[in-house]
């Protein structure tokens, strides 16, 4: 591709791609296959769409009401997408505290991304930063952690949006409780309504900026959304008694004083959730395509294909998108058999993504002279780099532990997703030994 090559931008005008961008990607080992028509504001807004703060704070609000109510929600709530800075979804922690801690993750990842701005992301960073002896296995593990993470995160978002539809219906039909099949049908429809993300111009500068800016913007918007709700929150027991377990529709109806007002508020949250589902499915398809491009996925020659060409904005990894969507649809069927098993996927996504982001940060923190590889990066943390890396790593490790635990207490066989009749192998005290009289007879 020459310097005179151009691509159709977001506004329909030709957007030239410089040799610097093309050669920068070639130095990372890849050729330009997708169009570059996104700037800072495009990628920032897509990041905020994935974070979807009002949707993320509304969808799991029942868990927060059980876990402590308004005080816990303000001081003890985690943004559902704070680990998804390409991501993540969480249900409980500390809104203000988590925002500060997550900023260290954003800064750490932004610094690495500015040195290696590629769609391959964390597994590529592991390969470049790790010692040659271990780089291949660490990169392969990281790539699968990230791929499974984006698939399951996309699954949880699209299914959560489907549950919002059920909550909206309950505004006018409060006695109706959707069956597992009905929820699955809505979920499948939402999962199909997706589009593709496009490449970013000047990614070494603009992607790190979007990652860093998204956290404080998300924090402020979260507070502006939460505070009015907490001051007007209806009776908690009434909300927790809602059939189906999703109290958003009833909550907004009681706050607004009418069903039409409640539906209007619900529709805003639903719209945000829908855009979040679209954006996050874009991210999942791009992560899948990138991993297939490096021949790490079976039938990689199929899923690494790009529909269209890099000379226009229509070039998209369509096959990878189909694979990502198909996997999510299959995993969604688990809800028909066990809702506890399905709900665990939200935690799986956070754990996998957190682990994939922790690996390059840990390599950078503990590896000898590894930080020298970031010398000259457009976004540099300087002498504060190791401090931010350490805080980010500790916070991710804590999150992994927290998300391995049940969402509510006390736990039972259902919430722990255990088998109802399994009590373990027999012990000698459980075995009845025949008496001598019976044996002699």
GROMACS .gro file of C-alpha atoms in nm:
model
  441
    1UNK     CA    1   0.000   0.000   0.000
    2UNK     CA    2   0.143   0.334  -0.099
    3UNK     CA    3   0.124   0.663   0.083
    4UNK     CA    4  -0.132   0.784  -0.163
    5UNK     CA    5  -0.375   0.509  -0.070
    6UNK     CA    6  -0.689   0.642   0.086
    7UNK     CA    7  -0.987   0.511   0.274
    8UNK     CA    8  -1.338   0.634   0.315
    9UNK     CA    9  -1.369   0.792   0.658
   10UNK     CA   10  -1.659   0.800   0.899
   11UNK     CA   11  -1.793   1.115   0.738
   12UNK     CA   12  -1.771   0.970   0.387
   13UNK     CA   13  -1.460   1.167   0.291
   14UNK     CA   14  -1.136   1.013   0.180
   15UNK     CA   15  -0.897   0.963   0.467
   16UNK     CA   16  -0.535   0.909   0.361
   17UNK     CA   17  -0.326   0.648   0.536
   18UNK     CA   18   0.035   0.755   0.573
   19UNK     CA   19   0.339   0.539   0.521
   20UNK     CA   20   0.415   0.588   0.892
   21UNK     CA   21   0.100   0.397   0.990
   22UNK     CA   22   0.152   0.122   0.733
   23UNK     CA   23   0.522   0.079   0.806
   24UNK     CA   24   0.454   0.089   1.180
   25UNK     CA   25   0.221  -0.208   1.144
   26UNK     CA   26   0.471  -0.387   0.920
   27UNK     CA   27   0.740  -0.345   1.185
   28UNK     CA   28   0.510  -0.536   1.420
   29UNK     CA   29   0.497  -0.818   1.165
   30UNK     CA   30   0.156  -0.756   1.005
   31UNK     CA   31   0.027  -0.606   0.684
   32UNK     CA   32  -0.254  -0.354   0.655
   33UNK     CA   33  -0.578  -0.550   0.598
   34UNK     CA   34  -0.847  -0.333   0.758
   35UNK     CA   35  -0.929   0.027   0.689
   36UNK     CA   36  -0.819   0.308   0.922
   37UNK     CA   37  -1.107   0.552   0.949
   38UNK     CA   38  -1.142   0.603   1.325
   39UNK     CA   39  -0.995   0.890   1.521
   40UNK     CA   40  -0.961   0.960   1.892
   41UNK     CA   41  -1.325   1.052   1.948
   42UNK     CA   42  -1.448   0.749   1.754
   43UNK     CA   43  -1.243   0.503   1.957
   44UNK     CA   44  -1.314   0.687   2.282
   45UNK     CA   45  -1.688   0.675   2.223
   46UNK     CA   46  -1.665   0.307   2.129
   47UNK     CA   47  -1.478   0.243   2.455
   48UNK     CA   48  -1.748   0.428   2.649
   49UNK     CA   49  -2.013   0.233   2.459
   50UNK     CA   50  -1.849  -0.090   2.573
   51UNK     CA   51  -1.827   0.041   2.930
   52UNK     CA   52  -2.198   0.138   2.904
   53UNK     CA   53  -2.200   0.277   3.258
   54UNK     CA   54  -2.578   0.331   3.305
   55UNK     CA   55  -2.655  -0.013   3.161
   56UNK     CA   56  -2.380  -0.179   3.362
   57UNK     CA   57  -2.494  -0.019   3.686
   58UNK     CA   58  -2.860  -0.101   3.623
   59UNK     CA   59  -2.846  -0.460   3.501
   60UNK     CA   60  -2.697  -0.616   3.819
   61UNK     CA   61  -2.858  -0.375   4.064
   62UNK     CA   62  -3.046  -0.655   4.242
   63UNK     CA   63  -2.714  -0.803   4.352
   64UNK     CA   64  -2.609  -0.467   4.497
   65UNK     CA   65  -2.938  -0.421   4.679
   66UNK     CA   66  -2.889  -0.761   4.841
   67UNK     CA   67  -2.526  -0.685   4.918
   68UNK     CA   68  -2.578  -0.364   5.115
   69UNK     CA   69  -2.810  -0.115   4.947
   70UNK     CA   70  -2.744   0.250   4.851
   71UNK     CA   71  -2.430   0.303   5.062
   72UNK     CA   72  -2.266  -0.004   4.916
   73UNK     CA   73  -2.367   0.092   4.564
   74UNK     CA   74  -2.202   0.435   4.586
   75UNK     CA   75  -1.896   0.337   4.787
   76UNK     CA   76  -1.892  -0.028   4.697
   77UNK     CA   77  -1.976  -0.077   4.332
   78UNK     CA   78  -1.756  -0.173   4.039
   79UNK     CA   79  -1.799  -0.053   3.684
   80UNK     CA   80  -1.908  -0.349   3.470
   81UNK     CA   81  -1.659  -0.277   3.198
   82UNK     CA   82  -1.356  -0.141   3.373
   83UNK     CA   83  -1.137  -0.432   3.267
   84UNK     CA   84  -1.264  -0.406   2.912
   85UNK     CA   85  -1.051  -0.123   2.804
   86UNK     CA   86  -1.063  -0.289   2.453
   87UNK     CA   87  -1.307  -0.448   2.883
   88UNK     CA   88  -1.467  -0.617   3.171
   89UNK     CA   89  -1.782  -0.660   3.359
   90UNK     CA   90  -1.809  -0.672   3.736
   91UNK     CA   91  -2.094  -0.675   3.982
   92UNK     CA   92  -1.962  -0.565   4.318
   93UNK     CA   93  -1.657  -0.387   4.458
   94UNK     CA   94  -1.607  -0.014   4.504
   95UNK     CA   95  -1.722   0.243   4.249
   96UNK     CA   96  -1.496   0.525   4.358
   97UNK     CA   97  -1.213   0.305   4.482
   98UNK     CA   98  -1.229   0.074   4.182
   99UNK     CA   99  -1.218   0.370   3.947
  100UNK     CA  100  -0.889   0.482   4.102
  101UNK     CA  101  -0.743   0.132   4.099
  102UNK     CA  102  -0.859   0.067   3.745
  103UNK     CA  103  -0.688   0.383   3.628
  104UNK     CA  104  -0.359   0.209   3.706
  105UNK     CA  105  -0.460  -0.077   3.476
  106UNK     CA  106  -0.551   0.170   3.202
  107UNK     CA  107  -0.220   0.352   3.238
  108UNK     CA  108  -0.018   0.029   3.239
  109UNK     CA  109  -0.190  -0.111   2.932
  110UNK     CA  110  -0.183   0.224   2.753
  111UNK     CA  111   0.194   0.244   2.788
  112UNK     CA  112   0.241  -0.104   2.639
  113UNK     CA  113  -0.015  -0.037   2.367
  114UNK     CA  114   0.163   0.279   2.258
  115UNK     CA  115   0.477   0.072   2.193
  116UNK     CA  116   0.294  -0.216   2.024
  117UNK     CA  117  -0.033  -0.081   1.873
  118UNK     CA  118  -0.184  -0.392   1.715
  119UNK     CA  119  -0.520  -0.569   1.722
  120UNK     CA  120  -0.338  -0.873   1.862
  121UNK     CA  121  -0.329  -0.692   2.194
  122UNK     CA  122  -0.218  -0.865   2.513
  123UNK     CA  123  -0.093  -1.191   2.362
  124UNK     CA  124   0.129  -0.997   2.122
  125UNK     CA  125   0.259  -0.789   2.411
  126UNK     CA  126   0.345  -1.108   2.599
  127UNK     CA  127   0.536  -1.239   2.299
  128UNK     CA  128   0.739  -0.922   2.261
  129UNK     CA  129   0.808  -0.863   2.631
  130UNK     CA  130   0.865  -1.219   2.756
  131UNK     CA  131   1.208  -1.392   2.744
  132UNK     CA  132   1.258  -1.585   2.417
  133UNK     CA  133   1.248  -1.919   2.600
  134UNK     CA  134   0.894  -1.865   2.728
  135UNK     CA  135   0.740  -1.619   2.485
  136UNK     CA  136   0.564  -1.875   2.265
  137UNK     CA  137   0.380  -2.063   2.541
  138UNK     CA  138   0.296  -1.745   2.734
  139UNK     CA  139   0.162  -1.580   2.421
  140UNK     CA  140  -0.048  -1.886   2.332
  141UNK     CA  141  -0.197  -1.909   2.682
  142UNK     CA  142  -0.264  -1.537   2.687
  143UNK     CA  143  -0.430  -1.545   2.348
  144UNK     CA  144  -0.676  -1.813   2.451
  145UNK     CA  145  -0.748  -1.637   2.780
  146UNK     CA  146  -0.832  -1.321   2.589
  147UNK     CA  147  -1.036  -1.501   2.322
  148UNK     CA  148  -1.243  -1.693   2.577
  149UNK     CA  149  -1.277  -1.373   2.779
  150UNK     CA  150  -1.417  -1.163   2.495
  151UNK     CA  151  -1.652  -1.442   2.391
  152UNK     CA  152  -1.797  -1.486   2.741
  153UNK     CA  153  -1.810  -1.113   2.810
  154UNK     CA  154  -2.002  -1.061   2.487
  155UNK     CA  155  -2.229  -1.345   2.590
  156UNK     CA  156  -2.305  -1.189   2.928
  157UNK     CA  157  -2.375  -0.846   2.778
  158UNK     CA  158  -2.611  -0.969   2.506
  159UNK     CA  159  -2.794  -1.195   2.750
  160UNK     CA  160  -2.815  -0.912   3.003
  161UNK     CA  161  -2.969  -0.694   2.734
  162UNK     CA  162  -3.221  -0.970   2.667
  163UNK     CA  163  -3.310  -0.968   3.036
  164UNK     CA  164  -3.370  -0.593   3.008
  165UNK     CA  165  -3.632  -0.666   2.744
  166UNK     CA  166  -3.804  -0.895   2.992
  167UNK     CA  167  -3.783  -0.620   3.256
  168UNK     CA  168  -3.942  -0.373   3.013
  169UNK     CA  169  -4.231  -0.611   2.951
  170UNK     CA  170  -4.285  -0.645   3.326
  171UNK     CA  171  -4.368  -0.274   3.348
  172UNK     CA  172  -4.703  -0.341   3.178
  173UNK     CA  173  -4.736  -0.709   3.272
  174UNK     CA  174  -4.583  -0.739   3.621
  175UNK     CA  175  -4.722  -1.089   3.675
  176UNK     CA  176  -4.548  -1.234   3.367
  177UNK     CA  177  -4.226  -1.432   3.418
  178UNK     CA  178  -4.030  -1.525   3.108
  179UNK     CA  179  -3.930  -1.888   3.060
  180UNK     CA  180  -3.572  -1.984   2.983
  181UNK     CA  181  -3.664  -2.045   2.618
  182UNK     CA  182  -3.827  -1.702   2.581
  183UNK     CA  183  -3.521  -1.531   2.725
  184UNK     CA  184  -3.298  -1.732   2.492
  185UNK     CA  185  -3.497  -1.625   2.186
  186UNK     CA  186  -3.459  -1.258   2.275
  187UNK     CA  187  -3.090  -1.310   2.349
  188UNK     CA  188  -3.030  -1.476   2.011
  189UNK     CA  189  -3.193  -1.187   1.826
  190UNK     CA  190  -2.982  -0.927   2.006
  191UNK     CA  191  -2.664  -1.125   1.941
  192UNK     CA  192  -2.726  -1.106   1.566
  193UNK     CA  193  -2.755  -0.726   1.556
  194UNK     CA  194  -2.386  -0.643   1.538
  195UNK     CA  195  -2.144  -0.444   1.326
  196UNK     CA  196  -1.769  -0.431   1.284
  197UNK     CA  197  -1.514  -0.204   1.439
  198UNK     CA  198  -1.268  -0.027   1.212
  199UNK     CA  199  -0.902   0.054   1.250
  200UNK     CA  200  -0.785   0.367   1.423
  201UNK     CA  201  -0.564   0.637   1.276
  202UNK     CA  202  -0.243   0.704   1.472
  203UNK     CA  203  -0.311   0.412   1.709
  204UNK     CA  204   0.010   0.450   1.907
  205UNK     CA  205  -0.122   0.783   2.038
  206UNK     CA  206  -0.500   0.777   2.013
  207UNK     CA  207  -0.576   0.429   2.148
  208UNK     CA  208  -0.378   0.485   2.472
  209UNK     CA  209  -0.547   0.822   2.515
  210UNK     CA  210  -0.891   0.666   2.475
  211UNK     CA  211  -0.804   0.396   2.730
  212UNK     CA  212  -0.688   0.647   2.989
  213UNK     CA  213  -0.965   0.904   2.934
  214UNK     CA  214  -1.246   0.645   2.949
  215UNK     CA  215  -1.197   0.566   3.319
  216UNK     CA  216  -1.252   0.915   3.469
  217UNK     CA  217  -1.532   0.984   3.220
  218UNK     CA  218  -1.698   0.657   3.321
  219UNK     CA  219  -1.653   0.738   3.689
  220UNK     CA  220  -1.819   1.080   3.662
  221UNK     CA  221  -2.104   0.956   3.445
  222UNK     CA  222  -2.160   0.668   3.688
  223UNK     CA  223  -2.196   0.904   3.983
  224UNK     CA  224  -2.433   1.130   3.789
  225UNK     CA  225  -2.646   0.827   3.711
  226UNK     CA  226  -2.638   0.665   4.056
  227UNK     CA  227  -2.694   0.959   4.288
  228UNK     CA  228  -3.048   1.055   4.169
  229UNK     CA  229  -3.153   0.689   4.180
  230UNK     CA  230  -3.020   0.641   4.532
  231UNK     CA  231  -3.204   0.950   4.660
  232UNK     CA  232  -3.533   0.828   4.511
  233UNK     CA  233  -3.486   0.453   4.557
  234UNK     CA  234  -3.813   0.269   4.631
  235UNK     CA  235  -3.852   0.008   4.903
  236UNK     CA  236  -3.576  -0.247   4.856
  237UNK     CA  237  -3.789  -0.547   4.956
  238UNK     CA  238  -4.045  -0.451   4.692
  239UNK     CA  239  -3.773  -0.448   4.426
  240UNK     CA  240  -3.626  -0.779   4.537
  241UNK     CA  241  -3.971  -0.942   4.524
  242UNK     CA  242  -4.014  -0.869   4.152
  243UNK     CA  243  -4.086  -1.190   3.953
  244UNK     CA  244  -3.797  -1.281   3.728
  245UNK     CA  245  -3.536  -1.114   3.950
  246UNK     CA  246  -3.481  -0.804   3.731
  247UNK     CA  247  -3.623  -0.499   3.915
  248UNK     CA  248  -3.520  -0.223   3.673
  249UNK     CA  249  -3.863  -0.181   3.514
  250UNK     CA  250  -4.048  -0.170   3.846
  251UNK     CA  251  -3.782   0.056   3.999
  252UNK     CA  252  -3.811   0.318   3.725
  253UNK     CA  253  -4.190   0.297   3.727
  254UNK     CA  254  -4.205   0.366   4.102
  255UNK     CA  255  -3.947   0.646   4.076
  256UNK     CA  256  -4.122   0.820   3.783
  257UNK     CA  257  -4.472   0.762   3.924
  258UNK     CA  258  -4.618   0.620   3.603
  259UNK     CA  259  -4.572   0.327   3.368
  260UNK     CA  260  -4.501   0.555   3.071
  261UNK     CA  261  -4.231   0.739   3.266
  262UNK     CA  262  -4.081   0.413   3.382
  263UNK     CA  263  -4.083   0.278   3.027
  264UNK     CA  264  -3.909   0.592   2.902
  265UNK     CA  265  -3.630   0.551   3.156
  266UNK     CA  266  -3.607   0.180   3.080
  267UNK     CA  267  -3.583   0.249   2.708
  268UNK     CA  268  -3.277   0.471   2.759
  269UNK     CA  269  -3.100   0.194   2.951
  270UNK     CA  270  -3.204  -0.063   2.691
  271UNK     CA  271  -3.066   0.154   2.410
  272UNK     CA  272  -2.734   0.189   2.591
  273UNK     CA  273  -2.724  -0.185   2.649
  274UNK     CA  274  -2.796  -0.253   2.283
  275UNK     CA  275  -2.511  -0.027   2.169
  276UNK     CA  276  -2.288  -0.192   2.426
  277UNK     CA  277  -2.376  -0.535   2.285
  278UNK     CA  278  -2.299  -0.416   1.933
  279UNK     CA  279  -1.965  -0.261   2.029
  280UNK     CA  280  -1.851  -0.550   2.241
  281UNK     CA  281  -1.938  -0.802   1.969
  282UNK     CA  282  -1.721  -0.592   1.739
  283UNK     CA  283  -1.434  -0.622   1.985
  284UNK     CA  284  -1.491  -0.997   2.017
  285UNK     CA  285  -1.484  -1.047   1.641
  286UNK     CA  286  -1.166  -0.845   1.608
  287UNK     CA  287  -0.994  -1.040   1.885
  288UNK     CA  288  -1.100  -1.366   1.721
  289UNK     CA  289  -0.977  -1.252   1.381
  290UNK     CA  290  -0.642  -1.139   1.517
  291UNK     CA  291  -0.581  -1.470   1.694
  292UNK     CA  292  -0.680  -1.663   1.380
  293UNK     CA  293  -0.445  -1.446   1.175
  294UNK     CA  294  -0.159  -1.580   1.387
  295UNK     CA  295  -0.279  -1.940   1.317
  296UNK     CA  296  -0.378  -2.013   1.678
  297UNK     CA  297  -0.740  -2.112   1.608
  298UNK     CA  298  -0.848  -2.429   1.423
  299UNK     CA  299  -0.939  -2.355   1.060
  300UNK     CA  300  -0.749  -2.030   1.093
  301UNK     CA  301  -0.729  -1.993   0.715
  302UNK     CA  302  -1.107  -1.944   0.716
  303UNK     CA  303  -1.149  -1.720   1.019
  304UNK     CA  304  -0.855  -1.493   0.933
  305UNK     CA  305  -1.011  -1.388   0.603
  306UNK     CA  306  -1.117  -1.027   0.562
  307UNK     CA  307  -1.420  -0.940   0.352
  308UNK     CA  308  -1.343  -0.648   0.126
  309UNK     CA  309  -1.008  -0.477   0.108
  310UNK     CA  310  -0.815  -0.217   0.301
  311UNK     CA  311  -0.878   0.054   0.041
  312UNK     CA  312  -1.230   0.121   0.170
  313UNK     CA  313  -1.423   0.112   0.496
  314UNK     CA  314  -1.613  -0.205   0.406
  315UNK     CA  315  -1.327  -0.440   0.496
  316UNK     CA  316  -1.437  -0.648   0.796
  317UNK     CA  317  -1.338  -0.988   0.947
  318UNK     CA  318  -1.682  -1.133   0.874
  319UNK     CA  319  -1.591  -1.500   0.922
  320UNK     CA  320  -1.440  -1.430   1.264
  321UNK     CA  321  -1.753  -1.240   1.355
  322UNK     CA  322  -1.968  -1.539   1.259
  323UNK     CA  323  -1.751  -1.771   1.470
  324UNK     CA  324  -1.769  -1.542   1.772
  325UNK     CA  325  -2.147  -1.509   1.740
  326UNK     CA  326  -2.197  -1.884   1.689
  327UNK     CA  327  -1.993  -1.968   2.001
  328UNK     CA  328  -2.196  -1.720   2.205
  329UNK     CA  329  -2.524  -1.866   2.081
  330UNK     CA  330  -2.413  -2.217   2.177
  331UNK     CA  331  -2.301  -2.105   2.522
  332UNK     CA  332  -2.632  -1.925   2.569
  333UNK     CA  333  -2.814  -2.258   2.552
  334UNK     CA  334  -2.657  -2.353   2.886
  335UNK     CA  335  -2.910  -2.125   3.054
  336UNK     CA  336  -3.180  -2.373   2.956
  337UNK     CA  337  -3.024  -2.634   3.185
  338UNK     CA  338  -2.862  -2.433   3.464
  339UNK     CA  339  -2.897  -2.062   3.522
  340UNK     CA  340  -2.622  -2.076   3.786
  341UNK     CA  341  -2.380  -2.226   3.537
  342UNK     CA  342  -2.472  -1.965   3.279
  343UNK     CA  343  -2.436  -1.674   3.522
  344UNK     CA  344  -2.085  -1.796   3.597
  345UNK     CA  345  -1.983  -1.692   3.246
  346UNK     CA  346  -1.985  -1.327   3.350
  347UNK     CA  347  -1.723  -1.410   3.609
  348UNK     CA  348  -1.532  -1.628   3.363
  349UNK     CA  349  -1.506  -1.334   3.124
  350UNK     CA  350  -1.365  -1.101   3.390
  351UNK     CA  351  -1.124  -1.367   3.517
  352UNK     CA  352  -0.995  -1.453   3.169
  353UNK     CA  353  -0.958  -1.093   3.057
  354UNK     CA  354  -0.802  -0.994   3.387
  355UNK     CA  355  -0.549  -1.275   3.362
  356UNK     CA  356  -0.467  -1.185   3.001
  357UNK     CA  357  -0.401  -0.823   3.099
  358UNK     CA  358  -0.208  -0.919   3.412
  359UNK     CA  359   0.043  -1.129   3.218
  360UNK     CA  360   0.213  -0.852   3.014
  361UNK     CA  361   0.200  -0.619   3.315
  362UNK     CA  362   0.370  -0.885   3.532
  363UNK     CA  363   0.634  -0.951   3.266
  364UNK     CA  364   0.702  -0.579   3.247
  365UNK     CA  365   0.717  -0.547   3.627
  366UNK     CA  366   0.937  -0.846   3.711
  367UNK     CA  367   1.134  -0.896   3.392
  368UNK     CA  368   1.490  -0.771   3.399
  369UNK     CA  369   1.538  -0.472   3.174
  370UNK     CA  370   1.196  -0.527   3.014
  371UNK     CA  371   1.093  -0.167   3.059
  372UNK     CA  372   1.374  -0.064   2.827
  373UNK     CA  373   1.172  -0.210   2.542
  374UNK     CA  374   0.921   0.070   2.596
  375UNK     CA  375   1.180   0.344   2.565
  376UNK     CA  376   1.062   0.594   2.308
  377UNK     CA  377   0.696   0.489   2.333
  378UNK     CA  378   0.462   0.784   2.261
  379UNK     CA  379   0.281   0.726   2.593
  380UNK     CA  380   0.532   0.672   2.872
  381UNK     CA  381   0.479   0.646   3.247
  382UNK     CA  382   0.843   0.723   3.317
  383UNK     CA  383   0.961   0.661   3.670
  384UNK     CA  384   0.604   0.598   3.786
  385UNK     CA  385   0.570   0.297   3.559
  386UNK     CA  386   0.663   0.028   3.810
  387UNK     CA  387   0.432   0.174   4.075
  388UNK     CA  388   0.132   0.174   3.842
  389UNK     CA  389   0.224  -0.175   3.720
  390UNK     CA  390   0.237  -0.308   4.076
  391UNK     CA  391  -0.097  -0.152   4.176
  392UNK     CA  392  -0.261  -0.279   3.857
  393UNK     CA  393  -0.129  -0.631   3.906
  394UNK     CA  394  -0.241  -0.653   4.269
  395UNK     CA  395  -0.586  -0.522   4.185
  396UNK     CA  396  -0.634  -0.770   3.899
  397UNK     CA  397  -0.528  -1.060   4.124
  398UNK     CA  398  -0.780  -0.950   4.387
  399UNK     CA  399  -1.053  -0.924   4.125
  400UNK     CA  400  -0.980  -1.277   4.005
  401UNK     CA  401  -1.027  -1.404   4.361
  402UNK     CA  402  -1.348  -1.203   4.412
  403UNK     CA  403  -1.504  -1.322   4.089
  404UNK     CA  404  -1.432  -1.683   4.176
  405UNK     CA  405  -1.674  -1.653   4.468
  406UNK     CA  406  -2.055  -1.690   4.464
  407UNK     CA  407  -2.253  -1.374   4.396
  408UNK     CA  408  -2.478  -1.408   4.701
  409UNK     CA  409  -2.468  -1.559   5.049
  410UNK     CA  410  -2.559  -1.795   5.201
  411UNK     CA  411  -2.471  -2.035   4.921
  412UNK     CA  412  -2.656  -2.355   4.844
  413UNK     CA  413  -2.637  -2.634   4.591
  414UNK     CA  414  -2.801  -2.421   4.324
  415UNK     CA  415  -2.596  -2.102   4.361
  416UNK     CA  416  -2.274  -2.304   4.380
  417UNK     CA  417  -2.384  -2.498   4.070
  418UNK     CA  418  -2.321  -2.827   4.246
  419UNK     CA  419  -2.493  -3.158   4.184
  420UNK     CA  420  -2.797  -3.210   4.403
  421UNK     CA  421  -2.729  -3.570   4.505
  422UNK     CA  422  -2.351  -3.588   4.507
  423UNK     CA  423  -2.213  -3.637   4.859
  424UNK     CA  424  -1.868  -3.772   4.775
  425UNK     CA  425  -1.729  -4.128   4.786
  426UNK     CA  426  -1.829  -4.351   5.079
  427UNK     CA  427  -1.619  -4.357   5.392
  428UNK     CA  428  -1.574  -4.659   5.625
  429UNK     CA  429  -1.829  -4.516   5.870
  430UNK     CA  430  -2.092  -4.506   5.591
  431UNK     CA  431  -2.052  -4.873   5.504
  432UNK     CA  432  -2.274  -5.127   5.678
  433UNK     CA  433  -2.077  -5.443   5.762
  434UNK     CA  434  -2.286  -5.766   5.770
  435UNK     CA  435  -2.306  -5.933   6.113
  436UNK     CA  436  -2.161  -6.276   6.178
  437UNK     CA  437  -2.507  -6.428   6.227
  438UNK     CA  438  -2.629  -6.315   5.889
  439UNK     CA  439  -2.310  -6.420   5.722
  440UNK     CA  440  -2.319  -6.767   5.882
  441UNK     CA  441  -2.677  -6.821   5.776
   0.00000   0.00000   0.00000
